[in-house]
GROMACS .gro file of C-alpha atoms in nm:
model
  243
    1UNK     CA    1  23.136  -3.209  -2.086
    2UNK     CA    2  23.070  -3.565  -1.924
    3UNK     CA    3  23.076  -3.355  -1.592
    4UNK     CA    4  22.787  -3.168  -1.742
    5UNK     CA    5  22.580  -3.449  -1.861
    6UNK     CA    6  22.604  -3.628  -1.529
    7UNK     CA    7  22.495  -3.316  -1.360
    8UNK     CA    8  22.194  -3.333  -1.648
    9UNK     CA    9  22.114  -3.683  -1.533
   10UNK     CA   10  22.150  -3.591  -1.162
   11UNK     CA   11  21.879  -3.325  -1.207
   12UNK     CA   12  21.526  -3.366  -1.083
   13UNK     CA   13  21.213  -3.509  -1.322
   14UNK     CA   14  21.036  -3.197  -1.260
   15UNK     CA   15  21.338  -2.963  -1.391
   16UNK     CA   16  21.406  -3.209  -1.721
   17UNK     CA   17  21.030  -3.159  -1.761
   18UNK     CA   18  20.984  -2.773  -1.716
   19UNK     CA   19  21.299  -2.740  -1.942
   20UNK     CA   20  21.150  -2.997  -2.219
   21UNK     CA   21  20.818  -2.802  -2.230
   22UNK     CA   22  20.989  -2.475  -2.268
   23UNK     CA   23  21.190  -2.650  -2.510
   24UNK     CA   24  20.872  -2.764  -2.709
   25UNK     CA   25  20.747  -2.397  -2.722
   26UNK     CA   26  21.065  -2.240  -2.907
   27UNK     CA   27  21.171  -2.038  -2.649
   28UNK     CA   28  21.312  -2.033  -2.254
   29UNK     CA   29  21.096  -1.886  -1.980
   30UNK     CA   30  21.170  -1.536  -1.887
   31UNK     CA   31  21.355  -1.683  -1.538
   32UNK     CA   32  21.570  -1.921  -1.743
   33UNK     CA   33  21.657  -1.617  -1.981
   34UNK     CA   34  21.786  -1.427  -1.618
   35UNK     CA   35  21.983  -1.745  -1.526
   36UNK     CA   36  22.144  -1.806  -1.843
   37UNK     CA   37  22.285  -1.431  -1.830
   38UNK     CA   38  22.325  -1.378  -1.447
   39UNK     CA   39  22.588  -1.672  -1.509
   40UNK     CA   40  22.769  -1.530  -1.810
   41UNK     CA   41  22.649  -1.743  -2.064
   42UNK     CA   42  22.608  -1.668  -2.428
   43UNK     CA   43  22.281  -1.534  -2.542
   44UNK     CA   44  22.265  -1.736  -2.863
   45UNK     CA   45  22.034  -1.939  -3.030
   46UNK     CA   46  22.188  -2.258  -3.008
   47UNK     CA   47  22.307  -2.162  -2.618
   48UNK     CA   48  21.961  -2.046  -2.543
   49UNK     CA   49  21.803  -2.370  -2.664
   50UNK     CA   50  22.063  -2.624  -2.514
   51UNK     CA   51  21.881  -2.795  -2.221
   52UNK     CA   52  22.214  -2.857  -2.062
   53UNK     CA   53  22.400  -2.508  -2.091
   54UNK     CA   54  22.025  -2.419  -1.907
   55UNK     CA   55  22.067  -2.674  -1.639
   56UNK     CA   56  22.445  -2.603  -1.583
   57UNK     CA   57  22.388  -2.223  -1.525
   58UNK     CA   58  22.086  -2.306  -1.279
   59UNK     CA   59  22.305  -2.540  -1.064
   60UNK     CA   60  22.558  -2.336  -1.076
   61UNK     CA   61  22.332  -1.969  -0.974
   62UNK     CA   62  22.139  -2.244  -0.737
   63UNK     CA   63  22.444  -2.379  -0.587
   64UNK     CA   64  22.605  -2.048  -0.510
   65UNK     CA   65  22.294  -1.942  -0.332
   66UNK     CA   66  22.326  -2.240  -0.124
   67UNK     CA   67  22.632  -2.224  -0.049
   68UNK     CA   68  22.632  -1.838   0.077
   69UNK     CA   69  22.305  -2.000   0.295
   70UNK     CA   70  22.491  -2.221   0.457
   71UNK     CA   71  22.779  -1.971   0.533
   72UNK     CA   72  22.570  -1.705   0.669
   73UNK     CA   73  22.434  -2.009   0.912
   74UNK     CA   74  22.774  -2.099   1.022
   75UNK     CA   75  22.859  -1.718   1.112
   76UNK     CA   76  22.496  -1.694   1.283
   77UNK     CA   77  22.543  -1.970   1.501
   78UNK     CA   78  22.925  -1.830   1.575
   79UNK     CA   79  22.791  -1.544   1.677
   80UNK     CA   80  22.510  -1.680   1.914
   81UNK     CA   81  22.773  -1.900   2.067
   82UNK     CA   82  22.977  -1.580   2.133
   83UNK     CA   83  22.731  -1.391   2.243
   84UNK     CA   84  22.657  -1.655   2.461
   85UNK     CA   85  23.001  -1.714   2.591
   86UNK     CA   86  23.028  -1.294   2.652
   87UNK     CA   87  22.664  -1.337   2.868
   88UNK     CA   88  22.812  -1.614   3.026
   89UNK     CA   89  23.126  -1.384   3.148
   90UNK     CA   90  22.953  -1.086   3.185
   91UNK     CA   91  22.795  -1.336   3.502
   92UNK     CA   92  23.049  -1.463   3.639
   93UNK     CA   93  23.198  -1.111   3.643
   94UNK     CA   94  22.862  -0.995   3.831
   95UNK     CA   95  22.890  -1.267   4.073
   96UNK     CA   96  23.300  -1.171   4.179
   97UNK     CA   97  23.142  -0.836   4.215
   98UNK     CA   98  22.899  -0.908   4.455
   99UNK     CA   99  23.121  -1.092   4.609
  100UNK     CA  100  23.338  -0.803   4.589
  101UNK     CA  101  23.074  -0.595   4.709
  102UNK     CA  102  23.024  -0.843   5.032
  103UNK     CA  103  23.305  -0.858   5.168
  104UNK     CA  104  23.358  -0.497   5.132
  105UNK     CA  105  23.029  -0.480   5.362
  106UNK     CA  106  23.154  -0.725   5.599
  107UNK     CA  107  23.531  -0.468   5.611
  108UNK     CA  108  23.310  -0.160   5.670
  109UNK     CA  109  23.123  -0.388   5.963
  110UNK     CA  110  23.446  -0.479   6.071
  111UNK     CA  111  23.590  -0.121   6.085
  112UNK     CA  112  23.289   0.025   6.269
  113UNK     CA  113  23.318  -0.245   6.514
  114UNK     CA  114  23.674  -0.194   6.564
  115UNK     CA  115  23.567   0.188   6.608
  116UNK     CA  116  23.340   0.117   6.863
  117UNK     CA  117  23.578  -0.102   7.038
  118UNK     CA  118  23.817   0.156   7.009
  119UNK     CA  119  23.562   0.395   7.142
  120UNK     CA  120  23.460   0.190   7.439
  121UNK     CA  121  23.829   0.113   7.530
  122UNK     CA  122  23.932   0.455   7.534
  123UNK     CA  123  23.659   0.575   7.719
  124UNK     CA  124  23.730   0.278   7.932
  125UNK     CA  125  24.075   0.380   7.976
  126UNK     CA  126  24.018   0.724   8.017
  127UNK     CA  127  23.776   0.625   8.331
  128UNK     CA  128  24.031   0.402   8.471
  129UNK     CA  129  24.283   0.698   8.498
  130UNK     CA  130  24.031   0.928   8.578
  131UNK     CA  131  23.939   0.756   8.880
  132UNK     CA  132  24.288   0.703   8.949
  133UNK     CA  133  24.399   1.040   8.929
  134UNK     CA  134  24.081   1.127   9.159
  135UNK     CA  135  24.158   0.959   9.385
  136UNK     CA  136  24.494   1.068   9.378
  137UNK     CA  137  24.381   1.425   9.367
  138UNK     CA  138  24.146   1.360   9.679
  139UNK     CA  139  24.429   1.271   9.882
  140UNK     CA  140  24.664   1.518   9.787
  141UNK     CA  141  24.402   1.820   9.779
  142UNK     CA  142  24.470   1.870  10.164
  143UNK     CA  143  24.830   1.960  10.149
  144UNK     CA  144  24.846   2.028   9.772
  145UNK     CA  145  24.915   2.377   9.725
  146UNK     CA  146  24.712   2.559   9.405
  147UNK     CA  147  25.027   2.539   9.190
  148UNK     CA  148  25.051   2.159   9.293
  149UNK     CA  149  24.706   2.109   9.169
  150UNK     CA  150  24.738   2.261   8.827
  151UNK     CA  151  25.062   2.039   8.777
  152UNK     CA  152  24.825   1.774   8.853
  153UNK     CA  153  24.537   1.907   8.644
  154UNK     CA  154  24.842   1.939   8.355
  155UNK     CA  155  24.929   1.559   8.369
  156UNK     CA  156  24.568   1.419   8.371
  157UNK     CA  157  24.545   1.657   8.042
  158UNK     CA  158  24.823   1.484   7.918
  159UNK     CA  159  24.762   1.137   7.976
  160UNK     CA  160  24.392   1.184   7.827
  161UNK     CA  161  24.548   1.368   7.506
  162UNK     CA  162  24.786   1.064   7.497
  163UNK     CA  163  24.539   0.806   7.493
  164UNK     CA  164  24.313   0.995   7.234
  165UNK     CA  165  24.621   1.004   7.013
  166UNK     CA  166  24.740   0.666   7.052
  167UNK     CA  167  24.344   0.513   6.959
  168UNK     CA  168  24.331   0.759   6.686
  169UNK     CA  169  24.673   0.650   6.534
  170UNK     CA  170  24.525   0.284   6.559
  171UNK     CA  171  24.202   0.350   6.404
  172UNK     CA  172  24.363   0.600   6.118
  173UNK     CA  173  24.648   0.287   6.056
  174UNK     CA  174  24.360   0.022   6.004
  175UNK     CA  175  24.117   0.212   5.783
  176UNK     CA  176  24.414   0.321   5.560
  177UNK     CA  177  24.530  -0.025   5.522
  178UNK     CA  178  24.169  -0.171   5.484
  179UNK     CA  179  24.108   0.109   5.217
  180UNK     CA  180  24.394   0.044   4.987
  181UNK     CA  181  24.344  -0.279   4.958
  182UNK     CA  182  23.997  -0.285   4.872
  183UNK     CA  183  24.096  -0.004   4.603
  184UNK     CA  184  24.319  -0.259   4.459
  185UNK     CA  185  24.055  -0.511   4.439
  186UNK     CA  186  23.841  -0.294   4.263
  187UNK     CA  187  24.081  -0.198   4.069
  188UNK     CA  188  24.154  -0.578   3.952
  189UNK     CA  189  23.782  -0.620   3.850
  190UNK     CA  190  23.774  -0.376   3.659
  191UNK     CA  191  24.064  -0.458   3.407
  192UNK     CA  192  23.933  -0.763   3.360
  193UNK     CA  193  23.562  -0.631   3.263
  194UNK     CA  194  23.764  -0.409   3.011
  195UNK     CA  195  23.998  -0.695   2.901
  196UNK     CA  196  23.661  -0.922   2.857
  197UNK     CA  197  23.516  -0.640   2.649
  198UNK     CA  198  23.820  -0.579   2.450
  199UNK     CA  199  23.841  -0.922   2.361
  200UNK     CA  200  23.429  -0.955   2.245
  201UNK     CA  201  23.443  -0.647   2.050
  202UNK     CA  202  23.765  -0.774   1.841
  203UNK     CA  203  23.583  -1.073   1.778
  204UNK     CA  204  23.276  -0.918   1.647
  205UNK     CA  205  23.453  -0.683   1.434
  206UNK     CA  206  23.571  -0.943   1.188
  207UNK     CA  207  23.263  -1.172   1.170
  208UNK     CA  208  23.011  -0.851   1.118
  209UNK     CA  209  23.236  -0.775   0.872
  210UNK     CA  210  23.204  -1.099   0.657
  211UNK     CA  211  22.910  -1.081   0.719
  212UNK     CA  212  22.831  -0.742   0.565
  213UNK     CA  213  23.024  -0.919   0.257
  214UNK     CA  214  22.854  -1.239   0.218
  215UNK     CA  215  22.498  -1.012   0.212
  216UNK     CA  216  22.602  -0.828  -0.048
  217UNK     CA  217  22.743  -1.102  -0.276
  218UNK     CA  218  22.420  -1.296  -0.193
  219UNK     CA  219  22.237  -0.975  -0.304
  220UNK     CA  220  22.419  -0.903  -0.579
  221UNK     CA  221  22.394  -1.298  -0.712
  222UNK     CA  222  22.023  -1.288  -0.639
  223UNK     CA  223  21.920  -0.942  -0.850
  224UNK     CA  224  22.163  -1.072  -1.122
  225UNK     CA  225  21.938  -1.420  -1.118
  226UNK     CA  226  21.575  -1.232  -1.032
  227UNK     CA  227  21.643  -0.954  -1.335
  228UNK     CA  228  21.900  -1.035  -1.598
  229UNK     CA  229  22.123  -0.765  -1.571
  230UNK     CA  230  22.439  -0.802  -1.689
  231UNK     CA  231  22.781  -0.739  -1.452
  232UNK     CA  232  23.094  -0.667  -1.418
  233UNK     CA  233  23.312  -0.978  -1.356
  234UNK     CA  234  23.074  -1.235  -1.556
  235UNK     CA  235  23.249  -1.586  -1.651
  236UNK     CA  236  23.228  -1.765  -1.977
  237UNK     CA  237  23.113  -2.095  -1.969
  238UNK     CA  238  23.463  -2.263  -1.998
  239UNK     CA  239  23.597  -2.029  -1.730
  240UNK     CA  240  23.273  -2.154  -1.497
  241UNK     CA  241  23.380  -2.522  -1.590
  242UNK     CA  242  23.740  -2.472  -1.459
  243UNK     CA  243  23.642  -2.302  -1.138
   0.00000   0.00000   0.00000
């Protein structure tokens, strides 16, 4: 009871005055009626007409508004620093992929120019032993009999299809290699975008959750303030004291 009156004394000048004026007409305002039964208290004529029972059950309605308020603030602002920390990773994961997505440019660069290196040496090569084998042939067409020159004609077929091979194996060996391990790259970047995504989505789930709940109790406190109705779960006075 003292914890009542103190909470009477604490109470602003304009509330002791709308409650003595309402006092001084016989009967509570409609809004004070709502209070008085949104917060369980008895309908009476003594309870109806005690300034304090009216001022406890305001605070009380008033102070569970506020404090639902400041909860849904604290979620709000939980959730913009979450959302900001998910933007936040969502570029950094953008920037490793054009990274990504660089150096895979400069490995394609690097493969075509190993191609046309390739390319040039073979042909290279293949001139070399051409001329070579020319001038080989040119000496040796004189006394070389027609089964002499396809044996000749045989071996510059092989050597050629040698080289060929040997610059293809090279070139097939590189871009394999080069290939798997940008795959597995790739493949790195995106677990972690999933992991990242995982990890936001579990820790939205929860808070839009509470959320949902701390609307509807606000709601539900709100239309049993705004219109009087009567619940399930209301508190007697005493039991609103203890809690």
């Amino acid at each position: 009871m003292r914890a009542d009156s103190d909470y009477g004394r604490r109470s602003s000048p304009s509330s002791r005055k709308a409650t003595a004026t309402r006092s001084h007409k016989g009967s509570p305002s409609p809004s004070r009626t709502h209070l008085l039964s949104a917060a369980g208290l008895s309908s009476s004529k003594n309870a109806t007409h005690s300034p304090l029972s009216r001022s406890w059950a305001a605070g009380q309605v008033e102070r569970s508004i506020a404090e639902l308020s400041l909860k849904c603030q604290q979620l709000t602002g939980q959730l913009e620093r979450l959302a900001k920390n998910f933007a936040r990773e969502v570029d950094e994961r953008r920037g490793t992929e054009d990274k990504l997505t660089r150096h895979v440019q400069q490995q394609v660069e690097e493969l075509v120019n190993i191609v046309r290196e390739s390319e040039a040496k073979t042909e290279q090569d293949v001139g070399q032993a051409l001329k070579v084998l020319r001038s080989n042939l040119s000496l040796q067409m004189t006394e070389a009999s027609g089964r002499h020159l396809q044996k000749l004609e045989k071996k510059l077929s092989d050597e050629f299809n040698k080289v060929v091979e040997r610059s293809s194996a090279d070139f097939g060996e590189r871009l394999s290699k080069e290939g798997a391990e940008i795959n597995q790259r790739v493949a790195k970047i995106e677990a972690l975008l999933r992991r990242s995504t995982e990890r936001f989505t579990d820790a939205l789930d929860p808070m839009r959750a509470t959320l949902t709940d701390l609307s509807s109790r606000f709601e539900e406190v709100e239309s049993k303030a705004m219109l009087g109705q009567p619940g399930e779960g209301q508190m007697s006075p005493s039991r609103l004291k203890q809690q």
